[in-house]
Structure formats: structure tokens, C-alpha cells
Amino acid sequence: MAGKFEISKRSNGEFQFNLKAGNGQVILTSEGYTQMAGCSNGIESVRKHSADDKFFQRKTAKDGSPYFTLVAGNGQVIGRSEMYSGNAACENGIASVKANAPDAAVVDLTAA
């Protein structure tokens, strides 16, 4: 099963997307967007930037858990991963974004 972007609305009314792997696991979550157009642009930015490893920033949370962010060419964060149990799992998450993002379908859950 292929990955997909799911667009939803936050409780504050902002739009966000989650990139899900084929198994349904969330592998990247966006920031909030005030307009649907901004959210759609964010998805296209993920598609564009996920092909190049230089746009993935590997980070460590305060509790020591590794995670990553995907940034645009201007350094703005496009999306953030979950916290991982170790560096190998984090690298697998990055590989999953690279594999799923380019051809992922977009599902708009706000229209339901």
C-alpha cells in the first residue's frame, strides 16, 4: 500500500497534514496553516525537498529521543517526525519519508 498525505483541521481551525506510510503509521506531521492553500503548498514542498538528504535535520529531544525535521531551502520547517527509540529507527523514518512522499496521494479529511 502506498503512502498518503492526510489533511485535517486542528482544534484551533488551522489546517495540517500528516504523511502516512503504507502501513498507516504517521511519519511526518506539518506545522499549522491558516489557509488550505498554504497546507497544499506545504505538501508540494515535502514532495520537492524529501528527495535530498540535506533537507533532513536530525535532532535530539530533551529526553534523548532522536527525531528529525524536514526543512525547505529557506530553512523553514515543513514537517516534524515522531520521537524514535534510537538513531536507526530515526534513519528508517527518514527513508520512509523519502520513499513515500513523492507519489503519495492526498486525502482531504476536512471535506468529510
PDB file of C-alpha atoms in Angstrom:
ATOM      1  CA  MET A   1       0.000   0.000   0.000  1.00  0.00           C
ATOM      2  CA  ALA A   2       1.335   3.429  -0.935  1.00  0.00           C
ATOM      3  CA  GLY A   3       1.782   6.327   1.437  1.00  0.00           C
ATOM      4  CA  LYS A   4      -0.642   9.241   1.636  1.00  0.00           C
ATOM      5  CA  PHE A   5      -0.938  12.788   2.876  1.00  0.00           C
ATOM      6  CA  GLU A   6      -3.980  13.328   5.084  1.00  0.00           C
ATOM      7  CA  ILE A   7      -5.168  16.916   5.523  1.00  0.00           C
ATOM      8  CA  SER A   8      -7.111  17.643   8.697  1.00  0.00           C
ATOM      9  CA  LYS A   9      -8.108  20.610  10.848  1.00  0.00           C
ATOM     10  CA  ARG A  10      -6.689  21.284  14.285  1.00  0.00           C
ATOM     11  CA  SER A  11      -8.919  22.347  17.170  1.00  0.00           C
ATOM     12  CA  ASN A  12      -7.800  25.957  16.600  1.00  0.00           C
ATOM     13  CA  GLY A  13      -9.058  25.838  12.994  1.00  0.00           C
ATOM     14  CA  GLU A  14      -5.640  25.558  11.353  1.00  0.00           C
ATOM     15  CA  PHE A  15      -5.013  23.025   8.608  1.00  0.00           C
ATOM     16  CA  GLN A  16      -2.263  20.435   8.926  1.00  0.00           C
ATOM     17  CA  PHE A  17      -1.152  17.344   7.090  1.00  0.00           C
ATOM     18  CA  ASN A  18       0.264  14.024   8.155  1.00  0.00           C
ATOM     19  CA  LEU A  19       2.321  11.907   5.794  1.00  0.00           C
ATOM     20  CA  LYS A  20       1.475   8.280   6.467  1.00  0.00           C
ATOM     21  CA  ALA A  21       3.432   5.266   5.315  1.00  0.00           C
ATOM     22  CA  GLY A  22       1.721   2.400   3.536  1.00  0.00           C
ATOM     23  CA  ASN A  23       1.143   0.693   6.893  1.00  0.00           C
ATOM     24  CA  GLY A  24      -0.787   3.726   8.178  1.00  0.00           C
ATOM     25  CA  GLN A  25       1.936   4.979  10.542  1.00  0.00           C
ATOM     26  CA  VAL A  26       2.427   8.754  10.658  1.00  0.00           C
ATOM     27  CA  ILE A  27       5.972   9.535   9.517  1.00  0.00           C
ATOM     28  CA  LEU A  28       5.806  13.344   9.188  1.00  0.00           C
ATOM     29  CA  THR A  29       3.477  15.989  10.661  1.00  0.00           C
ATOM     30  CA  SER A  30       3.250  19.537   9.369  1.00  0.00           C
ATOM     31  CA  GLU A  31       3.069  22.821  11.146  1.00  0.00           C
ATOM     32  CA  GLY A  32      -0.329  24.552  11.250  1.00  0.00           C
ATOM     33  CA  TYR A  33      -1.562  26.581   8.277  1.00  0.00           C
ATOM     34  CA  THR A  34      -4.278  29.231   8.404  1.00  0.00           C
ATOM     35  CA  GLN A  35      -5.350  28.548   4.800  1.00  0.00           C
ATOM     36  CA  MET A  36      -5.859  25.320   2.860  1.00  0.00           C
ATOM     37  CA  ALA A  37      -3.682  26.731   0.058  1.00  0.00           C
ATOM     38  CA  GLY A  38      -0.754  27.010   2.470  1.00  0.00           C
ATOM     39  CA  CYS A  39      -1.267  23.414   3.550  1.00  0.00           C
ATOM     40  CA  SER A  40      -1.303  22.265  -0.080  1.00  0.00           C
ATOM     41  CA  ASN A  41       1.891  24.231  -0.736  1.00  0.00           C
ATOM     42  CA  GLY A  42       3.439  22.520   2.271  1.00  0.00           C
ATOM     43  CA  ILE A  43       2.665  19.104   0.786  1.00  0.00           C
ATOM     44  CA  GLU A  44       4.298  20.111  -2.501  1.00  0.00           C
ATOM     45  CA  SER A  45       7.310  21.346  -0.564  1.00  0.00           C
ATOM     46  CA  VAL A  46       7.615  17.947   1.147  1.00  0.00           C
ATOM     47  CA  ARG A  47       7.477  16.231  -2.245  1.00  0.00           C
ATOM     48  CA  LYS A  48      10.222  18.550  -3.566  1.00  0.00           C
ATOM     49  CA  HIS A  49      12.567  18.519  -0.568  1.00  0.00           C
ATOM     50  CA  SER A  50      12.235  14.896   0.585  1.00  0.00           C
ATOM     51  CA  ALA A  51      14.392  13.691  -2.298  1.00  0.00           C
ATOM     52  CA  ASP A  52      17.522  15.372  -0.906  1.00  0.00           C
ATOM     53  CA  ASP A  53      19.050  14.291   2.400  1.00  0.00           C
ATOM     54  CA  LYS A  54      20.420  17.791   3.063  1.00  0.00           C
ATOM     55  CA  PHE A  55      16.896  18.978   3.911  1.00  0.00           C
ATOM     56  CA  PHE A  56      16.547  16.469   6.779  1.00  0.00           C
ATOM     57  CA  GLN A  57      17.800  17.753  10.114  1.00  0.00           C
ATOM     58  CA  ARG A  58      18.495  15.069  12.683  1.00  0.00           C
ATOM     59  CA  LYS A  59      17.765  16.277  16.203  1.00  0.00           C
ATOM     60  CA  THR A  60      17.651  15.019  19.781  1.00  0.00           C
ATOM     61  CA  ALA A  61      14.813  15.808  22.209  1.00  0.00           C
ATOM     62  CA  LYS A  62      15.431  16.795  25.832  1.00  0.00           C
ATOM     63  CA  ASP A  63      14.816  13.198  26.907  1.00  0.00           C
ATOM     64  CA  GLY A  64      17.444  11.947  24.453  1.00  0.00           C
ATOM     65  CA  SER A  65      14.991  10.624  21.846  1.00  0.00           C
ATOM     66  CA  PRO A  66      16.094  11.177  18.245  1.00  0.00           C
ATOM     67  CA  TYR A  67      13.735  12.785  15.737  1.00  0.00           C
ATOM     68  CA  PHE A  68      14.018  14.741  12.506  1.00  0.00           C
ATOM     69  CA  THR A  69      12.626  17.785  10.802  1.00  0.00           C
ATOM     70  CA  LEU A  70      12.295  18.374   7.074  1.00  0.00           C
ATOM     71  CA  VAL A  71      13.181  21.935   6.109  1.00  0.00           C
ATOM     72  CA  ALA A  72      12.738  23.970   2.940  1.00  0.00           C
ATOM     73  CA  GLY A  73      15.586  25.677   1.120  1.00  0.00           C
ATOM     74  CA  ASN A  74      14.983  28.813   3.219  1.00  0.00           C
ATOM     75  CA  GLY A  75      15.412  26.820   6.446  1.00  0.00           C
ATOM     76  CA  GLN A  76      11.726  26.884   7.386  1.00  0.00           C
ATOM     77  CA  VAL A  77      10.462  23.661   8.979  1.00  0.00           C
ATOM     78  CA  ILE A  78       7.961  21.873   6.715  1.00  0.00           C
ATOM     79  CA  GLY A  79       7.342  18.871   8.942  1.00  0.00           C
ATOM     80  CA  ARG A  80       8.486  17.003  12.030  1.00  0.00           C
ATOM     81  CA  SER A  81       8.732  13.324  12.837  1.00  0.00           C
ATOM     82  CA  GLU A  82       7.691  11.449  15.933  1.00  0.00           C
ATOM     83  CA  MET A  83      10.232  10.664  18.646  1.00  0.00           C
ATOM     84  CA  TYR A  84      12.150   7.470  17.962  1.00  0.00           C
ATOM     85  CA  SER A  85      13.667   4.849  20.256  1.00  0.00           C
ATOM     86  CA  GLY A  86      17.071   5.085  18.596  1.00  0.00           C
ATOM     87  CA  ASN A  87      19.072   6.516  15.719  1.00  0.00           C
ATOM     88  CA  ALA A  88      18.492   3.513  13.451  1.00  0.00           C
ATOM     89  CA  ALA A  89      14.714   3.888  13.826  1.00  0.00           C
ATOM     90  CA  CYS A  90      15.028   7.607  13.072  1.00  0.00           C
ATOM     91  CA  GLU A  91      17.010   6.863   9.895  1.00  0.00           C
ATOM     92  CA  ASN A  92      14.311   4.359   8.891  1.00  0.00           C
ATOM     93  CA  GLY A  93      11.742   7.148   9.333  1.00  0.00           C
ATOM     94  CA  ILE A  94      13.725   9.435   7.032  1.00  0.00           C
ATOM     95  CA  ALA A  95      14.000   6.644   4.449  1.00  0.00           C
ATOM     96  CA  SER A  96      10.239   6.141   4.686  1.00  0.00           C
ATOM     97  CA  VAL A  97       9.557   9.833   4.011  1.00  0.00           C
ATOM     98  CA  LYS A  98      11.905   9.716   1.012  1.00  0.00           C
ATOM     99  CA  ALA A  99      10.153   6.592  -0.320  1.00  0.00           C
ATOM    100  CA  ASN A 100       6.543   7.657   0.329  1.00  0.00           C
ATOM    101  CA  ALA A 101       6.354  11.418  -0.211  1.00  0.00           C
ATOM    102  CA  PRO A 102       6.968  11.754  -3.966  1.00  0.00           C
ATOM    103  CA  ASP A 103       3.963   9.688  -5.084  1.00  0.00           C
ATOM    104  CA  ALA A 104       1.708   9.869  -2.026  1.00  0.00           C
ATOM    105  CA  ALA A 105      -1.963  10.549  -2.669  1.00  0.00           C
ATOM    106  CA  VAL A 106      -3.617  13.491  -0.921  1.00  0.00           C
ATOM    107  CA  VAL A 107      -6.714  12.781   1.166  1.00  0.00           C
ATOM    108  CA  ASP A 108      -8.675  15.814   2.396  1.00  0.00           C
ATOM    109  CA  LEU A 109     -10.359  14.851   5.667  1.00  0.00           C
ATOM    110  CA  THR A 110     -11.740  18.372   6.141  1.00  0.00           C
ATOM    111  CA  ALA A 111     -14.325  17.855   3.388  1.00  0.00           C
ATOM    112  CA  ALA A 112     -15.921  14.889   5.184  1.00  0.00           C
TER     113      ALA A 112
END
